[in-house]
Amino acid sequence: MLDVRPIPAFRDNYIWMIHGIGAPHGVAVVDPGDAQPVLAALAAGALKLEAILATHYHADHVGGIAELVAVTGARVFGPARERMPVACVRLAGGERVGIAALGLEFGIFDVPGHTAGHVALTGHGVLFSGDTLFSAGCGRLFEGTAEQMLASLDALAGLPDETRVFCGHEYTEANLRFALTVDPGNSAIMDYVKRAAVLRGEGRPTLPSTIGLEKRVNPFLRTRHENVKSSAERRAGRMLPTPAAVFAELRSWKDTFR
Ligand code: ZN
Ligand code: FE
């Protein structure tokens, strides 16, 4: 099983550190918004940073890249269609990217919606979903349409159920409160609420999730389920004839949900 560990950053970001296969002292990091906690983890483990992967250009995901490159010389891989702080290998949907020094290879998904050029990486039984798929939620629509984001999420939901999902933020508990409002009586959500409270109470991440779990609890992957659809229609005060219309209503509801 691929060795992936969290480096908490800022208030609720995770920078994911991937250990190389057959090269345990070589690592890659995903979405390093801040260099300092990464440099501390490298020093603590006597680790060599070989690669930096970025899912999208927001500062809380790329803000540490320039300093990490200056200190470590790591290679940077970033989305093909977004401006990045340093020169990098460009990742586009449908391509595969190899990091030979770490024995790693990932396939790339284009997942527009949160940003126009957002990418996700998958391989070795894991998914790095950035701010597209969160556990029990999804990213805000800053640069895309509901149709685009729904298609992006549907593509990720097509991965095998056992795929471990590593996303960019610890938003799970707040997302679950919304999920239970939209999908009341869903016992998988109720079970997850309890499990997440225990984990957070111990100061541990709720992540990774899995694709199988997300399909059972995440309202943004459940726009075709009657319970979720009827909740969205009740809030909208009208029929919502398509999954994209349900999705759009859920997303705007969540934007103001407390
Ligand atoms: Zn973002
Ligand atoms: Fe973010």
Tab-separated table of C-alpha atoms and ligand atoms in Angstrom:
chain	number	residue	atom	x	y	z
A	1	MET	CA	0.000	0.000	0.000
A	2	LEU	CA	1.356	3.406	-0.991
A	3	ASP	CA	2.747	5.254	2.045
A	4	VAL	CA	1.068	8.689	2.167
A	5	ARG	CA	1.236	10.883	5.247
A	6	PRO	CA	-0.374	14.214	6.137
A	7	ILE	CA	1.530	17.414	6.789
A	8	PRO	CA	-1.022	19.841	8.250
A	9	ALA	CA	-0.699	23.435	7.041
A	10	PHE	CA	-2.509	26.698	7.767
A	11	ARG	CA	-5.862	26.181	9.474
A	12	ASP	CA	-7.210	23.144	7.600
A	13	ASN	CA	-4.993	22.306	4.587
A	14	TYR	CA	-3.212	19.004	4.138
A	15	ILE	CA	0.048	18.724	2.233
A	16	TRP	CA	0.339	15.012	1.400
A	17	MET	CA	3.784	13.412	1.541
A	18	ILE	CA	4.230	10.306	-0.622
A	19	HIS	CA	7.088	7.944	0.132
A	20	GLY	CA	8.804	6.339	-2.839
A	21	ILE	CA	8.263	2.684	-3.658
A	22	GLY	CA	11.567	0.913	-3.022
A	23	ALA	CA	13.007	4.341	-2.164
A	24	PRO	CA	11.567	5.078	1.303
A	25	HIS	CA	13.798	8.088	1.933
A	26	GLY	CA	12.736	9.737	-1.293
A	27	VAL	CA	9.431	11.604	-1.167
A	28	ALA	CA	7.054	13.739	-3.186
A	29	VAL	CA	4.604	16.264	-1.794
A	30	VAL	CA	1.196	17.249	-3.101
A	31	ASP	CA	-0.062	20.862	-2.887
A	32	PRO	CA	2.568	22.445	-0.619
A	33	GLY	CA	0.929	25.774	0.217
A	34	ASP	CA	3.636	26.400	2.807
A	35	ALA	CA	7.304	25.357	2.628
A	36	GLN	CA	8.120	25.414	6.347
A	37	PRO	CA	6.171	22.343	7.534
A	38	VAL	CA	7.494	20.375	4.545
A	39	LEU	CA	11.103	21.365	5.270
A	40	ALA	CA	10.575	20.387	8.908
A	41	ALA	CA	9.214	16.960	7.896
A	42	LEU	CA	12.118	16.427	5.478
A	43	ALA	CA	14.649	17.274	8.184
A	44	ALA	CA	12.929	15.135	10.824
A	45	GLY	CA	12.930	12.055	8.594
A	46	ALA	CA	16.236	12.671	6.749
A	47	LEU	CA	14.154	12.612	3.558
A	48	LYS	CA	14.963	13.830	0.058
A	49	LEU	CA	12.251	15.760	-1.773
A	50	GLU	CA	12.283	14.498	-5.364
A	51	ALA	CA	9.033	15.904	-6.695
A	52	ILE	CA	6.298	18.437	-6.047
A	53	LEU	CA	2.812	17.877	-7.465
A	54	ALA	CA	0.150	20.596	-7.658
A	55	THR	CA	-3.567	20.154	-8.370
A	56	HIS	CA	-4.406	23.837	-8.976
A	57	TYR	CA	-2.909	27.298	-8.694
A	58	HIS	CA	-4.520	28.625	-5.485
A	59	ALA	CA	-1.963	30.021	-3.048
A	60	ASP	CA	-2.851	27.600	-0.253
A	61	HIS	CA	-1.746	24.783	-2.615
A	62	VAL	CA	1.290	26.284	-4.381
A	63	GLY	CA	2.576	28.998	-2.008
A	64	GLY	CA	5.508	26.914	-0.762
A	65	ILE	CA	6.725	25.647	-4.124
A	66	ALA	CA	9.298	28.321	-4.988
A	67	GLU	CA	11.054	28.002	-1.641
A	68	LEU	CA	10.994	24.192	-1.748
A	69	VAL	CA	12.541	24.219	-5.231
A	70	ALA	CA	15.199	26.706	-4.131
A	71	VAL	CA	16.153	24.581	-1.125
A	72	THR	CA	15.779	21.049	-2.531
A	73	GLY	CA	15.898	21.292	-6.332
A	74	ALA	CA	12.813	19.064	-6.575
A	75	ARG	CA	11.039	18.758	-9.923
A	76	VAL	CA	7.628	20.393	-10.119
A	77	PHE	CA	4.548	18.983	-11.869
A	78	GLY	CA	1.514	21.245	-12.236
A	79	PRO	CA	-1.691	21.692	-14.195
A	80	ALA	CA	-1.216	22.304	-17.922
A	81	ARG	CA	-3.534	25.292	-18.134
A	82	GLU	CA	-2.845	27.276	-14.967
A	83	ARG	CA	-0.127	29.775	-14.097
A	84	MET	CA	2.394	28.284	-11.718
A	85	PRO	CA	5.005	30.035	-9.557
A	86	VAL	CA	7.940	28.174	-11.165
A	87	ALA	CA	8.697	26.311	-14.385
A	88	CYS	CA	7.152	22.872	-14.242
A	89	VAL	CA	6.226	19.710	-16.077
A	90	ARG	CA	2.670	20.249	-17.298
A	91	LEU	CA	-0.070	17.735	-16.433
A	92	ALA	CA	-3.047	17.306	-18.766
A	93	GLY	CA	-6.026	14.987	-18.568
A	94	GLY	CA	-5.527	11.539	-20.082
A	95	GLU	CA	-1.756	11.677	-19.706
A	96	ARG	CA	0.380	9.609	-17.382
A	97	VAL	CA	3.273	11.043	-15.424
A	98	GLY	CA	6.154	9.027	-14.026
A	99	ILE	CA	8.489	9.937	-11.183
A	100	ALA	CA	11.214	7.381	-11.793
A	101	ALA	CA	13.289	8.168	-8.688
A	102	LEU	CA	10.302	7.230	-6.518
A	103	GLY	CA	8.898	4.338	-8.552
A	104	LEU	CA	5.639	6.296	-8.944
A	105	GLU	CA	3.304	6.758	-11.883
A	106	PHE	CA	0.021	8.658	-11.904
A	107	GLY	CA	-2.768	9.161	-14.394
A	108	ILE	CA	-4.166	12.659	-14.744
A	109	PHE	CA	-7.792	13.789	-14.788
A	110	ASP	CA	-8.878	17.238	-15.926
A	111	VAL	CA	-11.438	18.228	-13.292
A	112	PRO	CA	-12.643	21.769	-14.061
A	113	GLY	CA	-15.079	23.482	-11.709
A	114	HIS	CA	-13.262	24.815	-8.628
A	115	THR	CA	-10.693	26.293	-11.005
A	116	ALA	CA	-10.735	26.028	-14.798
A	117	GLY	CA	-7.519	24.025	-15.039
A	118	HIS	CA	-7.724	21.886	-11.882
A	119	VAL	CA	-6.224	18.391	-12.256
A	120	ALA	CA	-6.453	15.264	-10.094
A	121	LEU	CA	-3.852	12.490	-9.937
A	122	THR	CA	-4.531	8.795	-9.494
A	123	GLY	CA	-2.373	5.684	-9.254
A	124	HIS	CA	-1.224	2.987	-6.804
A	125	GLY	CA	-4.763	2.798	-5.398
A	126	VAL	CA	-4.960	6.439	-4.372
A	127	LEU	CA	-6.481	9.681	-5.631
A	128	PHE	CA	-5.226	13.192	-4.942
A	129	SER	CA	-8.326	15.271	-5.518
A	130	GLY	CA	-7.188	18.744	-4.400
A	131	ASP	CA	-10.184	21.048	-3.918
A	132	THR	CA	-12.464	19.143	-6.321
A	133	LEU	CA	-13.670	16.160	-4.266
A	134	PHE	CA	-13.638	16.627	-0.487
A	135	SER	CA	-14.813	13.986	1.922
A	136	ALA	CA	-18.615	14.396	2.026
A	137	GLY	CA	-18.366	17.564	-0.067
A	138	CYS	CA	-16.794	19.326	-3.025
A	139	GLY	CA	-14.985	22.558	-3.806
A	140	ARG	CA	-16.711	25.837	-4.493
A	141	LEU	CA	-17.383	26.766	-8.094
A	142	PHE	CA	-14.974	29.636	-8.614
A	143	GLU	CA	-14.259	29.177	-12.314
A	144	GLY	CA	-16.612	26.540	-13.645
A	145	THR	CA	-20.229	25.579	-14.134
A	146	ALA	CA	-22.307	23.066	-12.222
A	147	GLU	CA	-22.253	20.837	-15.324
A	148	GLN	CA	-18.447	20.879	-15.411
A	149	MET	CA	-18.030	20.159	-11.709
A	150	LEU	CA	-20.602	17.365	-11.797
A	151	ALA	CA	-18.785	15.765	-14.751
A	152	SER	CA	-15.470	16.122	-12.908
A	153	LEU	CA	-16.878	14.477	-9.772
A	154	ASP	CA	-18.575	11.739	-11.784
A	155	ALA	CA	-15.244	10.906	-13.447
A	156	LEU	CA	-13.547	10.567	-10.052
A	157	ALA	CA	-16.472	8.506	-8.734
A	158	GLY	CA	-15.774	6.034	-11.542
A	159	LEU	CA	-12.532	4.952	-9.875
A	160	PRO	CA	-12.590	1.633	-7.981
A	161	ASP	CA	-14.469	1.782	-4.656
A	162	GLU	CA	-11.350	0.912	-2.641
A	163	THR	CA	-9.380	3.889	-4.035
A	164	ARG	CA	-8.127	5.955	-1.092
A	165	VAL	CA	-9.025	9.643	-1.463
A	166	PHE	CA	-6.595	12.319	-0.266
A	167	CYS	CA	-8.088	15.809	-0.619
A	168	GLY	CA	-6.798	19.289	0.103
A	169	HIS	CA	-8.705	20.238	3.247
A	170	GLU	CA	-10.064	18.886	6.536
A	171	TYR	CA	-13.666	19.943	5.936
A	172	THR	CA	-15.259	16.584	6.697
A	173	GLU	CA	-17.254	17.388	9.837
A	174	ALA	CA	-18.836	20.556	8.400
A	175	ASN	CA	-19.530	18.701	5.159
A	176	LEU	CA	-21.233	15.875	7.055
A	177	ARG	CA	-23.578	18.330	8.821
A	178	PHE	CA	-24.710	19.531	5.404
A	179	ALA	CA	-24.882	15.976	4.031
A	180	LEU	CA	-27.177	14.893	6.859
A	181	THR	CA	-29.453	17.893	6.258
A	182	VAL	CA	-29.747	17.030	2.562
A	183	ASP	CA	-29.876	13.251	2.973
A	184	PRO	CA	-31.528	12.638	6.377
A	185	GLY	CA	-31.780	9.049	7.526
A	186	ASN	CA	-28.687	7.993	5.551
A	187	SER	CA	-27.095	5.626	8.066
A	188	ALA	CA	-23.684	5.736	6.361
A	189	ILE	CA	-23.585	9.482	7.048
A	190	MET	CA	-24.637	8.992	10.675
A	191	ASP	CA	-21.916	6.357	11.181
A	192	TYR	CA	-19.325	8.642	9.602
A	193	VAL	CA	-20.358	11.590	11.818
A	194	LYS	CA	-19.487	9.477	14.872
A	195	ARG	CA	-16.232	8.200	13.422
A	196	ALA	CA	-15.125	11.687	12.317
A	197	ALA	CA	-15.850	13.108	15.786
A	198	VAL	CA	-13.636	10.456	17.386
A	199	LEU	CA	-10.795	11.059	14.921
A	200	ARG	CA	-10.937	14.852	15.242
A	201	GLY	CA	-11.218	14.570	19.017
A	202	GLU	CA	-7.911	12.692	18.929
A	203	GLY	CA	-6.417	15.348	16.650
A	204	ARG	CA	-6.225	12.914	13.734
A	205	PRO	CA	-7.262	13.503	10.097
A	206	THR	CA	-10.549	12.051	8.862
A	207	LEU	CA	-8.679	11.337	5.628
A	208	PRO	CA	-8.105	9.413	3.534
A	209	SER	CA	-11.632	8.582	2.560
A	210	THR	CA	-12.446	6.062	-0.175
A	211	ILE	CA	-14.440	6.341	-3.379
A	212	GLY	CA	-16.837	3.695	-2.042
A	213	LEU	CA	-17.511	5.714	1.115
A	214	GLU	CA	-17.939	8.940	-0.836
A	215	LYS	CA	-20.547	7.329	-3.074
A	216	ARG	CA	-22.553	6.463	0.074
A	217	VAL	CA	-22.240	9.775	1.945
A	218	ASN	CA	-21.338	12.644	-0.396
A	219	PRO	CA	-24.461	14.523	-1.562
A	220	PHE	CA	-22.570	15.936	-4.550
A	221	LEU	CA	-22.055	12.362	-5.815
A	222	ARG	CA	-25.694	11.498	-5.042
A	223	THR	CA	-27.633	13.991	-7.158
A	224	ARG	CA	-29.479	11.085	-8.792
A	225	HIS	CA	-30.745	9.676	-5.470
A	226	GLU	CA	-34.378	10.476	-4.689
A	227	ASN	CA	-33.684	11.674	-1.116
A	228	VAL	CA	-31.051	14.177	-2.258
A	229	LYS	CA	-33.060	15.283	-5.297
A	230	SER	CA	-36.226	15.934	-3.277
A	231	SER	CA	-34.330	17.940	-0.628
A	232	ALA	CA	-32.824	20.117	-3.361
A	233	GLU	CA	-36.245	20.551	-4.988
A	234	ARG	CA	-37.817	21.537	-1.654
A	235	ARG	CA	-35.188	24.243	-1.176
A	236	ALA	CA	-35.469	25.432	-4.783
A	237	GLY	CA	-39.262	25.457	-4.659
A	238	ARG	CA	-39.444	23.820	-8.094
A	239	MET	CA	-38.695	20.605	-9.951
A	240	LEU	CA	-35.037	20.034	-10.813
A	241	PRO	CA	-35.127	17.912	-13.957
A	242	THR	CA	-31.428	17.104	-14.352
A	243	PRO	CA	-28.591	15.976	-12.061
A	244	ALA	CA	-26.783	19.226	-12.971
A	245	ALA	CA	-29.761	21.286	-11.772
A	246	VAL	CA	-29.805	19.311	-8.507
A	247	PHE	CA	-26.050	19.793	-8.208
A	248	ALA	CA	-26.299	23.572	-8.790
A	249	GLU	CA	-28.973	23.895	-6.094
A	250	LEU	CA	-26.918	21.829	-3.616
A	251	ARG	CA	-23.799	23.859	-4.292
A	252	SER	CA	-25.506	27.226	-3.755
A	253	TRP	CA	-27.245	25.842	-0.634
A	254	LYS	CA	-23.915	24.677	0.788
A	255	ASP	CA	-22.303	28.057	0.031
A	256	THR	CA	-24.460	29.671	2.721
A	257	PHE	CA	-25.052	26.677	5.028
A	258	ARG	CA	-23.979	27.023	8.667
B	1	ZN	ZN	-8.502	25.924	-4.012
B	2	FE	FE	-7.622	25.021	-1.073
